[in-house]
Amino acid sequence: RLLLAHLHDRRDDPTPAIANLKVVLEREPAHAEARRLLEKVEREQRAEAIRFRRALTLVGLSVVAPGSAQLVAGNRRVGKSVLFFWACLVAVCGLVLWLVPLDDLARLALRPWLLNAFTLFAVGMALGWVAVICDAWRLGYPPGLSRRHRLVMVVSTLTVAALVATPLVASARSA
């Protein structure tokens, strides 16, 4: 059983190793090597869970406030500039909606040059935001995750990137 625990310890899923070690410790409670290996496997399992939560958090941060994951865990200068750009964009949109009457905005929305500029801006925003989300995925260090957690991270990152980019590309296409 101890040999099986050692073999299962080398795999992605530590559950069989923990089960085999617990059987060994039930038979021989004073077995020092089994106790050390069990503590090691459980410690690695907790560390894996923490790494997975951190990776999910970094991707989530990039969705809510683009650049915040880079500010926390990556290139701080890039994070500050992306976050500053995002804050300025939100502030300018808020001021325009607050200060400019809706009739004037509707008239401006019919100008071809403004529609072309909006199209380029929306596509650029979509590409930039997807790049920031993919960089947040990279900052989560996928090789340090188990196979199952890597798969969850890839699927969730691609889903979030598609959800973020779709409205921007659709609005650019209809402009």
mmCIF file of C-alpha atoms in Angstrom:
data_model
loop_
_atom_site.group_PDB
_atom_site.id
_atom_site.type_symbol
_atom_site.label_atom_id
_atom_site.label_comp_id
_atom_site.label_asym_id
_atom_site.label_seq_id
_atom_site.Cartn_x
_atom_site.Cartn_y
_atom_site.Cartn_z
ATOM 1 C CA ARG A 1 0.000 0.000 0.000
ATOM 2 C CA LEU A 2 2.835 2.390 0.746
ATOM 3 C CA LEU A 3 4.333 1.647 -2.666
ATOM 4 C CA LEU A 4 0.934 2.300 -4.280
ATOM 5 C CA ALA A 5 0.736 5.599 -2.410
ATOM 6 C CA HIS A 6 4.178 6.564 -3.760
ATOM 7 C CA LEU A 7 3.088 5.684 -7.285
ATOM 8 C CA HIS A 8 -0.197 7.603 -7.013
ATOM 9 C CA ASP A 9 1.642 10.576 -5.516
ATOM 10 C CA ARG A 10 3.333 11.099 -8.896
ATOM 11 C CA ARG A 11 0.008 11.550 -10.705
ATOM 12 C CA ASP A 12 -2.379 14.482 -11.052
ATOM 13 C CA ASP A 13 -5.068 13.140 -8.718
ATOM 14 C CA PRO A 14 -3.772 12.569 -5.163
ATOM 15 C CA THR A 15 -6.998 10.920 -3.916
ATOM 16 C CA PRO A 16 -5.793 7.286 -4.381
ATOM 17 C CA ALA A 17 -2.506 8.108 -2.649
ATOM 18 C CA ILE A 18 -4.359 9.597 0.328
ATOM 19 C CA ALA A 19 -6.689 6.588 0.507
ATOM 20 C CA ASN A 20 -3.774 4.110 0.446
ATOM 21 C CA LEU A 21 -1.861 6.068 3.072
ATOM 22 C CA LYS A 22 -4.868 6.196 5.369
ATOM 23 C CA VAL A 23 -5.220 2.409 5.094
ATOM 24 C CA VAL A 24 -1.537 2.010 6.019
ATOM 25 C CA LEU A 25 -1.956 4.364 8.988
ATOM 26 C CA GLU A 26 -5.066 2.512 10.179
ATOM 27 C CA ARG A 27 -3.062 -0.713 10.317
ATOM 28 C CA GLU A 28 0.111 0.867 11.680
ATOM 29 C CA PRO A 29 -0.607 4.245 13.341
ATOM 30 C CA ALA A 30 3.077 4.764 14.184
ATOM 31 C CA HIS A 31 4.322 4.340 10.584
ATOM 32 C CA ALA A 32 6.489 7.472 10.242
ATOM 33 C CA GLU A 33 7.108 7.301 6.495
ATOM 34 C CA ALA A 34 3.400 6.922 5.697
ATOM 35 C CA ARG A 35 2.561 9.847 7.985
ATOM 36 C CA ARG A 36 5.210 12.050 6.329
ATOM 37 C CA LEU A 37 4.011 11.126 2.849
ATOM 38 C CA LEU A 38 0.377 11.753 3.806
ATOM 39 C CA GLU A 39 1.259 15.196 5.175
ATOM 40 C CA LYS A 40 3.226 15.953 1.985
ATOM 41 C CA VAL A 41 0.386 14.881 -0.331
ATOM 42 C CA GLU A 42 -2.233 16.809 1.655
ATOM 43 C CA ARG A 43 0.010 19.909 1.721
ATOM 44 C CA GLU A 44 0.441 19.694 -2.073
ATOM 45 C CA GLN A 45 -3.310 19.258 -2.498
ATOM 46 C CA ARG A 46 -3.985 22.426 -0.473
ATOM 47 C CA ALA A 47 -1.328 24.322 -2.454
ATOM 48 C CA GLU A 48 -2.939 23.184 -5.718
ATOM 49 C CA ALA A 49 -6.323 24.469 -4.564
ATOM 50 C CA ILE A 50 -4.780 27.829 -3.663
ATOM 51 C CA ARG A 51 -3.040 28.091 -7.067
ATOM 52 C CA PHE A 52 -6.321 27.293 -8.831
ATOM 53 C CA ARG A 53 -8.247 29.940 -6.845
ATOM 54 C CA ARG A 54 -5.523 32.483 -7.601
ATOM 55 C CA ALA A 55 -5.657 31.737 -11.336
ATOM 56 C CA LEU A 56 -9.462 32.072 -11.378
ATOM 57 C CA THR A 57 -9.248 35.302 -9.402
ATOM 58 C CA LEU A 58 -6.727 36.813 -11.815
ATOM 59 C CA VAL A 59 -8.949 36.082 -14.815
ATOM 60 C CA GLY A 60 -11.987 37.420 -12.952
ATOM 61 C CA LEU A 61 -10.130 40.605 -12.046
ATOM 62 C CA SER A 62 -9.298 41.172 -15.706
ATOM 63 C CA VAL A 63 -12.958 40.916 -16.638
ATOM 64 C CA VAL A 64 -14.146 43.400 -14.023
ATOM 65 C CA ALA A 65 -11.246 45.852 -14.196
ATOM 66 C CA PRO A 66 -8.881 45.196 -17.113
ATOM 67 C CA GLY A 67 -5.258 45.542 -16.055
ATOM 68 C CA SER A 68 -5.822 44.788 -12.382
ATOM 69 C CA ALA A 69 -4.411 41.252 -12.680
ATOM 70 C CA GLN A 70 -1.278 42.651 -14.311
ATOM 71 C CA LEU A 71 -1.054 45.258 -11.564
ATOM 72 C CA VAL A 72 -1.281 42.573 -8.874
ATOM 73 C CA ALA A 73 0.772 39.728 -10.332
ATOM 74 C CA GLY A 74 2.419 40.820 -13.562
ATOM 75 C CA ASN A 75 3.995 43.869 -15.132
ATOM 76 C CA ARG A 76 2.868 46.717 -12.889
ATOM 77 C CA ARG A 77 3.486 49.365 -15.540
ATOM 78 C CA VAL A 78 1.254 47.595 -18.056
ATOM 79 C CA GLY A 79 -1.383 47.048 -15.372
ATOM 80 C CA LYS A 80 -1.388 50.712 -14.382
ATOM 81 C CA SER A 81 -1.657 51.920 -17.970
ATOM 82 C CA VAL A 82 -4.486 49.518 -18.895
ATOM 83 C CA LEU A 83 -6.366 50.287 -15.678
ATOM 84 C CA PHE A 84 -5.881 54.034 -16.242
ATOM 85 C CA PHE A 85 -7.185 53.710 -19.812
ATOM 86 C CA TRP A 86 -10.218 51.753 -18.560
ATOM 87 C CA ALA A 87 -10.968 54.334 -15.833
ATOM 88 C CA CYS A 88 -10.663 57.203 -18.337
ATOM 89 C CA LEU A 89 -12.964 55.406 -20.777
ATOM 90 C CA VAL A 90 -15.615 54.851 -18.105
ATOM 91 C CA ALA A 91 -15.299 58.473 -16.914
ATOM 92 C CA VAL A 92 -15.559 59.918 -20.448
ATOM 93 C CA CYS A 93 -18.580 57.736 -21.306
ATOM 94 C CA GLY A 94 -20.260 58.752 -18.057
ATOM 95 C CA LEU A 95 -19.606 62.449 -18.662
ATOM 96 C CA VAL A 96 -20.838 62.282 -22.267
ATOM 97 C CA LEU A 97 -24.045 60.541 -21.206
ATOM 98 C CA TRP A 98 -24.563 63.028 -18.391
ATOM 99 C CA LEU A 99 -23.749 66.262 -20.239
ATOM 100 C CA VAL A 100 -24.828 65.684 -23.854
ATOM 101 C CA PRO A 101 -28.578 65.514 -24.561
ATOM 102 C CA LEU A 102 -29.827 62.276 -26.098
ATOM 103 C CA ASP A 103 -31.109 64.051 -29.218
ATOM 104 C CA ASP A 104 -27.628 65.351 -29.958
ATOM 105 C CA LEU A 105 -26.144 61.902 -29.366
ATOM 106 C CA ALA A 106 -28.673 60.382 -31.769
ATOM 107 C CA ARG A 107 -27.735 62.951 -34.439
ATOM 108 C CA LEU A 108 -24.017 62.257 -33.912
ATOM 109 C CA ALA A 109 -24.598 58.516 -34.214
ATOM 110 C CA LEU A 110 -25.706 58.999 -37.842
ATOM 111 C CA ARG A 111 -22.430 60.529 -39.017
ATOM 112 C CA PRO A 112 -20.418 58.065 -41.148
ATOM 113 C CA TRP A 113 -16.992 59.215 -39.948
ATOM 114 C CA LEU A 114 -18.066 58.737 -36.323
ATOM 115 C CA LEU A 115 -19.453 55.280 -37.077
ATOM 116 C CA ASN A 116 -16.157 54.295 -38.724
ATOM 117 C CA ALA A 117 -14.200 55.600 -35.739
ATOM 118 C CA PHE A 118 -16.495 53.701 -33.366
ATOM 119 C CA THR A 119 -16.046 50.513 -35.385
ATOM 120 C CA LEU A 120 -12.255 50.738 -35.155
ATOM 121 C CA PHE A 121 -12.428 51.621 -31.464
ATOM 122 C CA ALA A 122 -14.787 48.732 -30.615
ATOM 123 C CA VAL A 123 -12.669 46.163 -32.465
ATOM 124 C CA GLY A 124 -9.522 47.513 -30.807
ATOM 125 C CA MET A 125 -11.193 47.345 -27.385
ATOM 126 C CA ALA A 126 -12.288 43.761 -28.020
ATOM 127 C CA LEU A 127 -8.808 42.674 -29.086
ATOM 128 C CA GLY A 128 -7.148 44.512 -26.210
ATOM 129 C CA TRP A 129 -9.510 43.134 -23.596
ATOM 130 C CA VAL A 130 -9.092 39.569 -24.865
ATOM 131 C CA ALA A 131 -5.304 40.045 -24.774
ATOM 132 C CA VAL A 132 -5.499 41.261 -21.156
ATOM 133 C CA ILE A 133 -7.671 38.269 -20.186
ATOM 134 C CA CYS A 134 -5.275 35.823 -21.892
ATOM 135 C CA ASP A 135 -2.344 37.472 -20.116
ATOM 136 C CA ALA A 136 -4.181 37.052 -16.794
ATOM 137 C CA TRP A 137 -4.539 33.356 -17.653
ATOM 138 C CA ARG A 138 -0.778 33.226 -18.255
ATOM 139 C CA LEU A 139 -0.139 34.945 -14.912
ATOM 140 C CA GLY A 140 -2.103 32.163 -13.220
ATOM 141 C CA TYR A 141 0.756 29.819 -14.286
ATOM 142 C CA PRO A 142 -1.146 26.964 -15.947
ATOM 143 C CA PRO A 143 1.771 24.441 -15.795
ATOM 144 C CA GLY A 144 1.541 24.609 -11.985
ATOM 145 C CA LEU A 145 -2.059 23.395 -12.048
ATOM 146 C CA SER A 146 -3.356 19.859 -12.246
ATOM 147 C CA ARG A 147 -4.657 18.613 -15.595
ATOM 148 C CA ARG A 148 -8.290 18.989 -14.533
ATOM 149 C CA HIS A 149 -7.753 22.540 -13.250
ATOM 150 C CA ARG A 150 -5.866 23.492 -16.430
ATOM 151 C CA LEU A 151 -8.816 22.307 -18.490
ATOM 152 C CA VAL A 152 -11.248 24.302 -16.332
ATOM 153 C CA MET A 153 -9.027 27.382 -16.645
ATOM 154 C CA VAL A 154 -8.761 27.101 -20.443
ATOM 155 C CA VAL A 155 -12.509 26.647 -20.881
ATOM 156 C CA SER A 156 -13.422 29.435 -18.452
ATOM 157 C CA THR A 157 -10.856 31.849 -19.904
ATOM 158 C CA LEU A 158 -12.006 31.248 -23.478
ATOM 159 C CA THR A 159 -15.651 31.568 -22.431
ATOM 160 C CA VAL A 160 -15.043 34.822 -20.600
ATOM 161 C CA ALA A 161 -12.982 36.205 -23.490
ATOM 162 C CA ALA A 162 -15.774 35.362 -25.925
ATOM 163 C CA LEU A 163 -18.397 36.911 -23.644
ATOM 164 C CA VAL A 164 -16.366 40.106 -23.357
ATOM 165 C CA ALA A 165 -15.504 40.413 -27.050
ATOM 166 C CA THR A 166 -18.861 39.437 -28.565
ATOM 167 C CA PRO A 167 -20.822 42.606 -27.668
ATOM 168 C CA LEU A 168 -17.982 44.849 -28.804
ATOM 169 C CA VAL A 169 -17.553 43.072 -32.134
ATOM 170 C CA ALA A 170 -21.320 42.887 -32.684
ATOM 171 C CA SER A 171 -21.727 46.609 -32.046
ATOM 172 C CA ALA A 172 -18.802 47.357 -34.338
ATOM 173 C CA ARG A 173 -20.334 45.215 -37.034
ATOM 174 C CA SER A 174 -23.709 46.920 -36.819
ATOM 175 C CA ALA A 175 -22.206 50.422 -36.741
#
